[in-house]
mmCIF file of C-alpha atoms in Angstrom:
data_model
loop_
_atom_site.group_PDB
_atom_site.id
_atom_site.type_symbol
_atom_site.label_atom_id
_atom_site.label_comp_id
_atom_site.label_asym_id
_atom_site.label_seq_id
_atom_site.Cartn_x
_atom_site.Cartn_y
_atom_site.Cartn_z
ATOM 1 C CA UNK A 3 0.000 0.000 0.000
ATOM 2 C CA UNK A 4 1.255 3.473 -0.924
ATOM 3 C CA UNK A 5 -0.155 6.755 0.338
ATOM 4 C CA UNK A 6 -0.817 10.006 -1.480
ATOM 5 C CA UNK A 7 -2.767 13.212 -1.133
ATOM 6 C CA UNK A 8 -5.113 14.897 -3.587
ATOM 7 C CA UNK A 9 -5.479 18.666 -3.358
ATOM 8 C CA UNK A 10 -7.350 21.347 -5.304
ATOM 9 C CA UNK A 11 -5.004 24.109 -6.467
ATOM 10 C CA UNK A 12 -7.515 26.702 -5.284
ATOM 11 C CA UNK A 13 -7.558 29.838 -3.121
ATOM 12 C CA UNK A 14 -4.633 29.717 -0.654
ATOM 13 C CA UNK A 15 -3.032 27.051 -2.852
ATOM 14 C CA UNK A 16 -3.581 28.827 -6.166
ATOM 15 C CA UNK A 17 0.063 29.971 -6.218
ATOM 16 C CA UNK A 18 2.441 27.320 -7.634
ATOM 17 C CA UNK A 19 5.041 28.426 -5.070
ATOM 18 C CA UNK A 20 2.630 27.627 -2.225
ATOM 19 C CA UNK A 21 1.963 24.210 -3.744
ATOM 20 C CA UNK A 22 5.691 23.549 -4.097
ATOM 21 C CA UNK A 23 6.187 24.359 -0.422
ATOM 22 C CA UNK A 24 3.245 22.158 0.541
ATOM 23 C CA UNK A 25 4.576 19.268 -1.561
ATOM 24 C CA UNK A 26 7.950 19.521 0.170
ATOM 25 C CA UNK A 27 6.186 19.353 3.542
ATOM 26 C CA UNK A 28 4.216 16.322 2.356
ATOM 27 C CA UNK A 29 7.362 14.502 1.281
ATOM 28 C CA UNK A 30 9.058 15.217 4.599
ATOM 29 C CA UNK A 31 5.929 13.908 6.382
ATOM 30 C CA UNK A 32 6.259 10.591 4.532
ATOM 31 C CA UNK A 33 3.617 10.732 1.795
ATOM 32 C CA UNK A 34 4.328 8.784 -1.412
ATOM 33 C CA UNK A 35 2.257 10.842 -3.868
ATOM 34 C CA UNK A 36 1.081 14.407 -4.463
ATOM 35 C CA UNK A 37 -1.812 14.836 -6.918
ATOM 36 C CA UNK A 38 -3.528 18.017 -8.119
ATOM 37 C CA UNK A 39 -7.040 18.553 -9.400
ATOM 38 C CA UNK A 40 -7.134 19.668 -13.037
ATOM 39 C CA UNK A 41 -9.897 22.246 -13.532
ATOM 40 C CA UNK A 42 -10.364 25.644 -15.147
ATOM 41 C CA UNK A 43 -13.406 26.556 -13.070
ATOM 42 C CA UNK A 44 -14.890 24.444 -10.303
ATOM 43 C CA UNK A 45 -18.057 26.268 -9.285
ATOM 44 C CA UNK A 46 -19.769 29.675 -9.458
ATOM 45 C CA UNK A 47 -17.797 31.053 -6.490
ATOM 46 C CA UNK A 48 -14.870 31.382 -8.949
ATOM 47 C CA UNK A 49 -12.063 30.389 -6.586
ATOM 48 C CA UNK A 50 -8.610 31.622 -7.567
ATOM 49 C CA UNK A 51 -6.970 28.623 -9.248
ATOM 50 C CA UNK A 52 -3.534 27.579 -10.455
ATOM 51 C CA UNK A 53 -2.751 25.775 -13.680
ATOM 52 C CA UNK A 54 -1.922 22.163 -12.729
ATOM 53 C CA UNK A 55 0.948 21.706 -15.180
ATOM 54 C CA UNK A 56 2.801 24.869 -14.217
ATOM 55 C CA UNK A 57 2.196 23.869 -10.588
ATOM 56 C CA UNK A 58 3.449 20.310 -11.093
ATOM 57 C CA UNK A 59 6.652 21.688 -12.583
ATOM 58 C CA UNK A 60 7.194 23.631 -9.344
ATOM 59 C CA UNK A 61 6.230 20.573 -7.287
ATOM 60 C CA UNK A 62 8.645 18.381 -9.237
ATOM 61 C CA UNK A 63 11.526 20.725 -8.488
ATOM 62 C CA UNK A 64 10.684 20.917 -4.774
ATOM 63 C CA UNK A 65 10.504 17.135 -4.205
ATOM 64 C CA UNK A 66 12.830 14.195 -4.701
ATOM 65 C CA UNK A 67 10.977 10.886 -4.393
ATOM 66 C CA UNK A 68 7.175 11.354 -4.384
ATOM 67 C CA UNK A 69 5.057 10.399 -7.367
ATOM 68 C CA UNK A 70 3.280 13.478 -8.712
ATOM 69 C CA UNK A 71 0.385 13.942 -11.085
ATOM 70 C CA UNK A 72 -3.194 14.953 -11.778
ATOM 71 C CA UNK A 73 -6.374 13.467 -10.434
ATOM 72 C CA UNK A 74 -7.932 13.845 -12.882
ATOM 73 C CA UNK A 75 -7.257 15.509 -16.249
ATOM 74 C CA UNK A 76 -10.352 15.746 -18.504
ATOM 75 C CA UNK A 77 -8.752 15.055 -21.864
ATOM 76 C CA UNK A 78 -11.953 16.141 -23.633
ATOM 77 C CA UNK A 79 -11.065 19.781 -23.008
ATOM 78 C CA UNK A 80 -7.390 19.394 -23.865
ATOM 79 C CA UNK A 81 -5.586 19.224 -27.167
ATOM 80 C CA UNK A 82 -3.842 15.851 -26.840
ATOM 81 C CA UNK A 83 -0.641 17.052 -28.532
ATOM 82 C CA UNK A 84 -0.408 19.984 -26.116
ATOM 83 C CA UNK A 85 -0.991 17.625 -23.194
ATOM 84 C CA UNK A 86 1.731 15.367 -24.595
ATOM 85 C CA UNK A 87 4.219 18.242 -24.373
ATOM 86 C CA UNK A 88 3.141 19.112 -20.827
ATOM 87 C CA UNK A 89 3.254 15.553 -19.525
ATOM 88 C CA UNK A 90 6.628 14.694 -21.025
ATOM 89 C CA UNK A 91 8.134 17.958 -19.785
ATOM 90 C CA UNK A 92 6.966 17.273 -16.213
ATOM 91 C CA UNK A 93 8.000 13.608 -16.395
ATOM 92 C CA UNK A 94 11.519 14.547 -17.460
ATOM 93 C CA UNK A 95 11.780 17.412 -14.981
ATOM 94 C CA UNK A 96 10.796 15.064 -12.136
ATOM 95 C CA UNK A 97 13.111 12.244 -13.286
ATOM 96 C CA UNK A 98 10.220 9.969 -14.201
ATOM 97 C CA UNK A 99 7.779 10.480 -11.310
ATOM 98 C CA UNK A 100 4.646 11.546 -13.184
ATOM 99 C CA UNK A 101 1.341 9.652 -13.128
ATOM 100 C CA UNK A 102 -1.439 10.906 -15.396
ATOM 101 C CA UNK A 103 -4.948 10.530 -14.004
ATOM 102 C CA UNK A 104 -7.657 10.896 -16.657
ATOM 103 C CA UNK A 105 -11.440 10.910 -16.860
ATOM 104 C CA UNK A 106 -14.472 12.672 -18.290
ATOM 105 C CA UNK A 107 -14.267 15.585 -15.837
ATOM 106 C CA UNK A 108 -16.692 16.931 -13.260
ATOM 107 C CA UNK A 109 -18.495 19.159 -12.470
ATOM 108 C CA UNK A 110 -19.268 19.297 -16.165
ATOM 109 C CA UNK A 111 -21.787 22.156 -15.905
ATOM 110 C CA UNK A 112 -19.027 24.519 -14.787
ATOM 111 C CA UNK A 113 -15.717 23.238 -16.120
ATOM 112 C CA UNK A 114 -17.128 22.633 -19.606
ATOM 113 C CA UNK A 115 -20.397 24.545 -19.573
ATOM 114 C CA UNK A 116 -18.925 27.972 -18.846
ATOM 115 C CA UNK A 117 -17.083 27.787 -22.191
ATOM 116 C CA UNK A 118 -19.866 26.205 -24.253
ATOM 117 C CA UNK A 119 -17.816 23.036 -24.666
ATOM 118 C CA UNK A 120 -19.398 19.642 -25.189
ATOM 119 C CA UNK A 121 -21.023 18.368 -21.998
ATOM 120 C CA UNK A 122 -22.497 15.178 -23.463
ATOM 121 C CA UNK A 123 -20.795 12.247 -21.678
ATOM 122 C CA UNK A 124 -20.621 10.041 -24.776
ATOM 123 C CA UNK A 125 -18.864 12.751 -26.752
ATOM 124 C CA UNK A 126 -16.417 13.380 -23.917
ATOM 125 C CA UNK A 127 -15.797 9.627 -23.601
ATOM 126 C CA UNK A 128 -14.930 9.370 -27.307
ATOM 127 C CA UNK A 129 -12.562 12.324 -26.959
ATOM 128 C CA UNK A 130 -10.983 10.726 -23.915
ATOM 129 C CA UNK A 131 -10.327 7.431 -25.697
ATOM 130 C CA UNK A 132 -9.013 9.067 -28.851
ATOM 131 C CA UNK A 133 -6.937 11.476 -26.787
ATOM 132 C CA UNK A 134 -5.284 8.556 -24.989
ATOM 133 C CA UNK A 135 -4.520 6.920 -28.346
ATOM 134 C CA UNK A 136 -2.816 10.099 -29.499
ATOM 135 C CA UNK A 137 -0.926 10.653 -26.247
ATOM 136 C CA UNK A 138 0.561 7.184 -26.257
ATOM 137 C CA UNK A 139 1.274 7.339 -29.967
ATOM 138 C CA UNK A 140 3.194 10.590 -29.560
ATOM 139 C CA UNK A 141 4.987 9.428 -26.389
ATOM 140 C CA UNK A 142 6.397 6.474 -28.356
ATOM 141 C CA UNK A 143 8.776 8.740 -30.261
ATOM 142 C CA UNK A 144 7.977 6.813 -33.448
ATOM 143 C CA UNK A 145 6.479 8.270 -36.656
ATOM 144 C CA UNK A 146 2.801 8.773 -35.894
ATOM 145 C CA UNK A 147 -0.422 9.859 -37.573
ATOM 146 C CA UNK A 148 -4.056 9.435 -36.539
ATOM 147 C CA UNK A 149 -7.511 9.488 -38.070
ATOM 148 C CA UNK A 150 -10.278 9.559 -35.489
ATOM 149 C CA UNK A 151 -13.812 10.845 -35.174
ATOM 150 C CA UNK A 152 -12.852 13.567 -32.711
ATOM 151 C CA UNK A 153 -9.160 14.215 -33.467
ATOM 152 C CA UNK A 154 -6.864 13.939 -36.431
ATOM 153 C CA UNK A 155 -3.102 14.037 -36.857
ATOM 154 C CA UNK A 156 -3.127 14.163 -40.639
ATOM 155 C CA UNK A 157 0.577 14.550 -41.313
ATOM 156 C CA UNK A 158 2.959 12.006 -39.860
ATOM 157 C CA UNK A 159 4.946 13.455 -36.967
ATOM 158 C CA UNK A 160 7.749 12.248 -34.687
ATOM 159 C CA UNK A 161 7.490 13.496 -31.108
ATOM 160 C CA UNK A 162 10.723 14.123 -29.198
ATOM 161 C CA UNK A 163 11.822 13.871 -26.457
ATOM 162 C CA UNK A 164 10.051 10.843 -25.061
ATOM 163 C CA UNK A 165 9.130 10.314 -21.392
ATOM 164 C CA UNK A 166 11.742 9.097 -18.924
ATOM 165 C CA UNK A 167 9.431 6.251 -17.923
ATOM 166 C CA UNK A 168 9.262 3.153 -20.073
ATOM 167 C CA UNK A 169 7.226 1.977 -21.816
ATOM 168 C CA UNK A 170 5.371 5.236 -21.005
ATOM 169 C CA UNK A 171 3.920 7.467 -18.309
ATOM 170 C CA UNK A 172 1.431 5.441 -16.187
ATOM 171 C CA UNK A 173 -2.242 6.243 -16.798
ATOM 172 C CA UNK A 174 -4.890 5.929 -14.089
ATOM 173 C CA UNK A 175 -8.531 6.144 -15.175
ATOM 174 C CA UNK A 176 -11.265 7.688 -13.043
ATOM 175 C CA UNK A 177 -14.967 7.001 -13.140
ATOM 176 C CA UNK A 178 -18.088 6.482 -11.079
ATOM 177 C CA UNK A 179 -18.672 2.984 -9.743
ATOM 178 C CA UNK A 180 -20.811 0.986 -10.505
ATOM 179 C CA UNK A 181 -20.771 2.527 -14.023
ATOM 180 C CA UNK A 182 -19.124 -0.132 -16.157
ATOM 181 C CA UNK A 183 -17.690 1.732 -19.213
ATOM 182 C CA UNK A 184 -15.067 3.659 -17.176
ATOM 183 C CA UNK A 185 -13.963 0.397 -15.552
ATOM 184 C CA UNK A 186 -13.535 -1.279 -18.921
ATOM 185 C CA UNK A 187 -11.501 1.729 -20.001
ATOM 186 C CA UNK A 188 -9.355 1.508 -16.880
ATOM 187 C CA UNK A 189 -8.715 -2.184 -17.545
ATOM 188 C CA UNK A 190 -6.840 -1.188 -20.723
ATOM 189 C CA UNK A 191 -4.420 1.055 -18.829
ATOM 190 C CA UNK A 192 -2.420 1.082 -15.589
ATOM 191 C CA UNK A 193 -4.817 1.810 -12.772
ATOM 192 C CA UNK A 194 -8.298 2.805 -11.656
ATOM 193 C CA UNK A 195 -9.227 5.675 -9.327
ATOM 194 C CA UNK A 196 -13.009 5.365 -8.898
ATOM 195 C CA UNK A 197 -15.530 7.361 -6.931
ATOM 196 C CA UNK A 198 -18.861 6.064 -5.681
ATOM 197 C CA UNK A 199 -21.875 7.163 -7.681
ATOM 198 C CA UNK A 200 -24.303 8.993 -5.424
ATOM 199 C CA UNK A 201 -21.649 9.979 -2.900
ATOM 200 C CA UNK A 202 -19.958 8.288 0.002
ATOM 201 C CA UNK A 203 -16.872 6.089 -0.014
ATOM 202 C CA UNK A 204 -16.372 2.752 -1.721
ATOM 203 C CA UNK A 205 -16.375 -0.123 0.761
ATOM 204 C CA UNK A 206 -13.850 -2.988 0.697
ATOM 205 C CA UNK A 207 -16.546 -5.323 -0.624
ATOM 206 C CA UNK A 208 -17.339 -2.874 -3.430
ATOM 207 C CA UNK A 209 -13.632 -2.805 -4.246
ATOM 208 C CA UNK A 210 -13.580 -6.584 -4.507
ATOM 209 C CA UNK A 211 -16.493 -6.483 -6.923
ATOM 210 C CA UNK A 212 -14.913 -3.662 -8.940
ATOM 211 C CA UNK A 213 -11.526 -5.384 -9.216
ATOM 212 C CA UNK A 214 -13.157 -8.663 -10.175
ATOM 213 C CA UNK A 215 -14.912 -6.859 -13.019
ATOM 214 C CA UNK A 216 -11.665 -5.223 -14.149
ATOM 215 C CA UNK A 217 -9.795 -8.539 -14.093
ATOM 216 C CA UNK A 218 -12.407 -9.939 -16.480
ATOM 217 C CA UNK A 219 -11.448 -7.211 -18.964
ATOM 218 C CA UNK A 220 -7.681 -7.028 -18.486
ATOM 219 C CA UNK A 221 -5.657 -8.104 -21.496
ATOM 220 C CA UNK A 222 -2.242 -7.300 -19.997
ATOM 221 C CA UNK A 223 -0.244 -8.880 -17.179
ATOM 222 C CA UNK A 224 1.546 -5.632 -16.314
ATOM 223 C CA UNK A 225 1.095 -4.185 -12.791
ATOM 224 C CA UNK A 226 -2.239 -2.477 -12.162
ATOM 225 C CA UNK A 227 -2.998 0.051 -9.417
ATOM 226 C CA UNK A 228 -6.238 0.171 -7.436
ATOM 227 C CA UNK A 229 -6.456 3.734 -6.101
ATOM 228 C CA UNK A 230 -8.849 4.456 -3.234
ATOM 229 C CA UNK A 231 -9.907 7.925 -2.102
ATOM 230 C CA UNK A 232 -10.660 8.007 1.604
ATOM 231 C CA UNK A 233 -10.136 10.078 4.739
ATOM 232 C CA UNK A 234 -8.355 8.831 7.844
ATOM 233 C CA UNK A 235 -7.898 10.494 11.250
ATOM 234 C CA UNK A 236 -4.407 11.925 11.387
ATOM 235 C CA UNK A 237 -4.450 12.012 15.180
ATOM 236 C CA UNK A 238 -5.301 8.314 15.648
ATOM 237 C CA UNK A 239 -2.741 6.148 13.859
ATOM 238 C CA UNK A 240 -4.025 2.742 15.076
ATOM 239 C CA UNK A 241 -7.592 3.522 13.959
ATOM 240 C CA UNK A 242 -6.321 4.791 10.601
ATOM 241 C CA UNK A 243 -4.125 1.733 10.070
ATOM 242 C CA UNK A 244 -7.003 -0.632 10.895
ATOM 243 C CA UNK A 245 -9.192 1.097 8.318
ATOM 244 C CA UNK A 246 -6.519 1.023 5.638
ATOM 245 C CA UNK A 247 -5.806 -2.668 6.283
ATOM 246 C CA UNK A 248 -9.380 -3.552 5.277
ATOM 247 C CA UNK A 249 -8.768 -1.964 1.883
ATOM 248 C CA UNK A 250 -5.323 -3.500 1.476
ATOM 249 C CA UNK A 251 -6.939 -6.897 2.039
ATOM 250 C CA UNK A 252 -9.425 -6.076 -0.752
ATOM 251 C CA UNK A 253 -6.619 -5.374 -3.237
ATOM 252 C CA UNK A 254 -6.212 -1.595 -3.004
ATOM 253 C CA UNK A 255 -2.613 -0.523 -3.771
ATOM 254 C CA UNK A 256 -2.837 3.268 -3.230
ATOM 255 C CA UNK A 257 -4.679 5.205 -0.523
ATOM 256 C CA UNK A 258 -5.320 8.809 -1.591
ATOM 257 C CA UNK A 259 -6.216 11.178 1.224
ATOM 258 C CA UNK A 260 -8.447 14.080 0.075
ATOM 259 C CA UNK A 261 -6.951 17.326 1.359
ATOM 260 C CA UNK A 262 -9.666 19.920 0.830
ATOM 261 C CA UNK A 263 -12.149 22.012 2.836
ATOM 262 C CA UNK A 264 -15.043 19.669 2.093
ATOM 263 C CA UNK A 265 -13.649 16.758 4.078
ATOM 264 C CA UNK A 266 -13.753 19.034 7.117
ATOM 265 C CA UNK A 267 -17.421 19.917 6.715
ATOM 266 C CA UNK A 268 -17.459 23.001 4.503
ATOM 267 C CA UNK A 269 -20.086 23.050 1.772
ATOM 268 C CA UNK A 270 -19.365 23.078 -1.939
ATOM 269 C CA UNK A 271 -19.948 26.326 -3.821
ATOM 270 C CA UNK A 272 -19.014 28.553 -0.880
ATOM 271 C CA UNK A 273 -15.927 30.701 -0.455
ATOM 272 C CA UNK A 274 -12.782 28.992 0.815
ATOM 273 C CA UNK A 275 -12.375 29.596 4.562
ATOM 274 C CA UNK A 276 -8.899 30.391 5.988
ATOM 275 C CA UNK A 277 -9.575 27.894 8.771
ATOM 276 C CA UNK A 278 -9.792 25.161 6.149
ATOM 277 C CA UNK A 279 -6.236 25.873 5.005
ATOM 278 C CA UNK A 280 -4.979 25.399 8.556
ATOM 279 C CA UNK A 281 -6.710 22.030 8.867
ATOM 280 C CA UNK A 282 -5.447 20.894 5.459
ATOM 281 C CA UNK A 283 -1.840 21.694 6.338
ATOM 282 C CA UNK A 284 -2.221 19.971 9.688
ATOM 283 C CA UNK A 285 -3.502 16.749 8.105
ATOM 284 C CA UNK A 286 -0.601 16.703 5.653
ATOM 285 C CA UNK A 287 1.949 17.174 8.443
ATOM 286 C CA UNK A 288 0.398 14.327 10.433
ATOM 287 C CA UNK A 289 1.556 11.986 7.693
ATOM 288 C CA UNK A 290 0.082 8.917 6.037
ATOM 289 C CA UNK A 291 -1.796 6.093 7.770
ATOM 290 C CA UNK A 292 1.042 3.583 7.452
ATOM 291 C CA UNK A 293 0.218 -0.041 8.113
#
């Protein structure tokens, strides 16, 4: 089991320098991963926000061993070739520590709707799948062209440099369980980072069911990460370890601690409270719920 944190680059953490400092603190506290939300707008309160890729560059320079990445990047509102440049640049800058989390993107009514972009989930799913085809094709460093429904690379191109990681940057796929299409998509890649449809937290038994479904659709024997999002009490290590053990027994390989105001009881679509920042920093400094 490895342990990471997921944090929105909003408000007090909308400055890449603040995120770099926070990531350094997280690494010192013993966390294994530092993941940023990837959004342009999150809700109508219009929080100040940082660009995740500029921020991850700062984070990569301020850390030495932690995995870093996004959780998640909605490829449907990205140009895949631009994302290829960003991901490879951060992977090389961090000496091969990047993980790319991908998905359809929520909340769609704000992050897509404010810009009159496609909100239809089937359209976004097609763009996600084609975008992943293009990303991996470009990352290969081999001559590449593409003819899809959503994207085209008409003239053959060769993308250099390639990622540090081989055969490529790991891809984790997000989605709402028990929706099946995102799980089938995840089975084709390197990991799954699901959320529970309707709210709440996936239980260990739900994880067993989810992973059984993914195994039915895996065509590769390469390692596969099961990434759980859940909160643990930083001031009660035995209780936290007991909780995490239940998920480790179910096959979970990463525990991602949400570090945001909402885990502490603040409501969505309200202004970020300074007290929330204090609590977020405190939970990071308390460290991961090691087994």
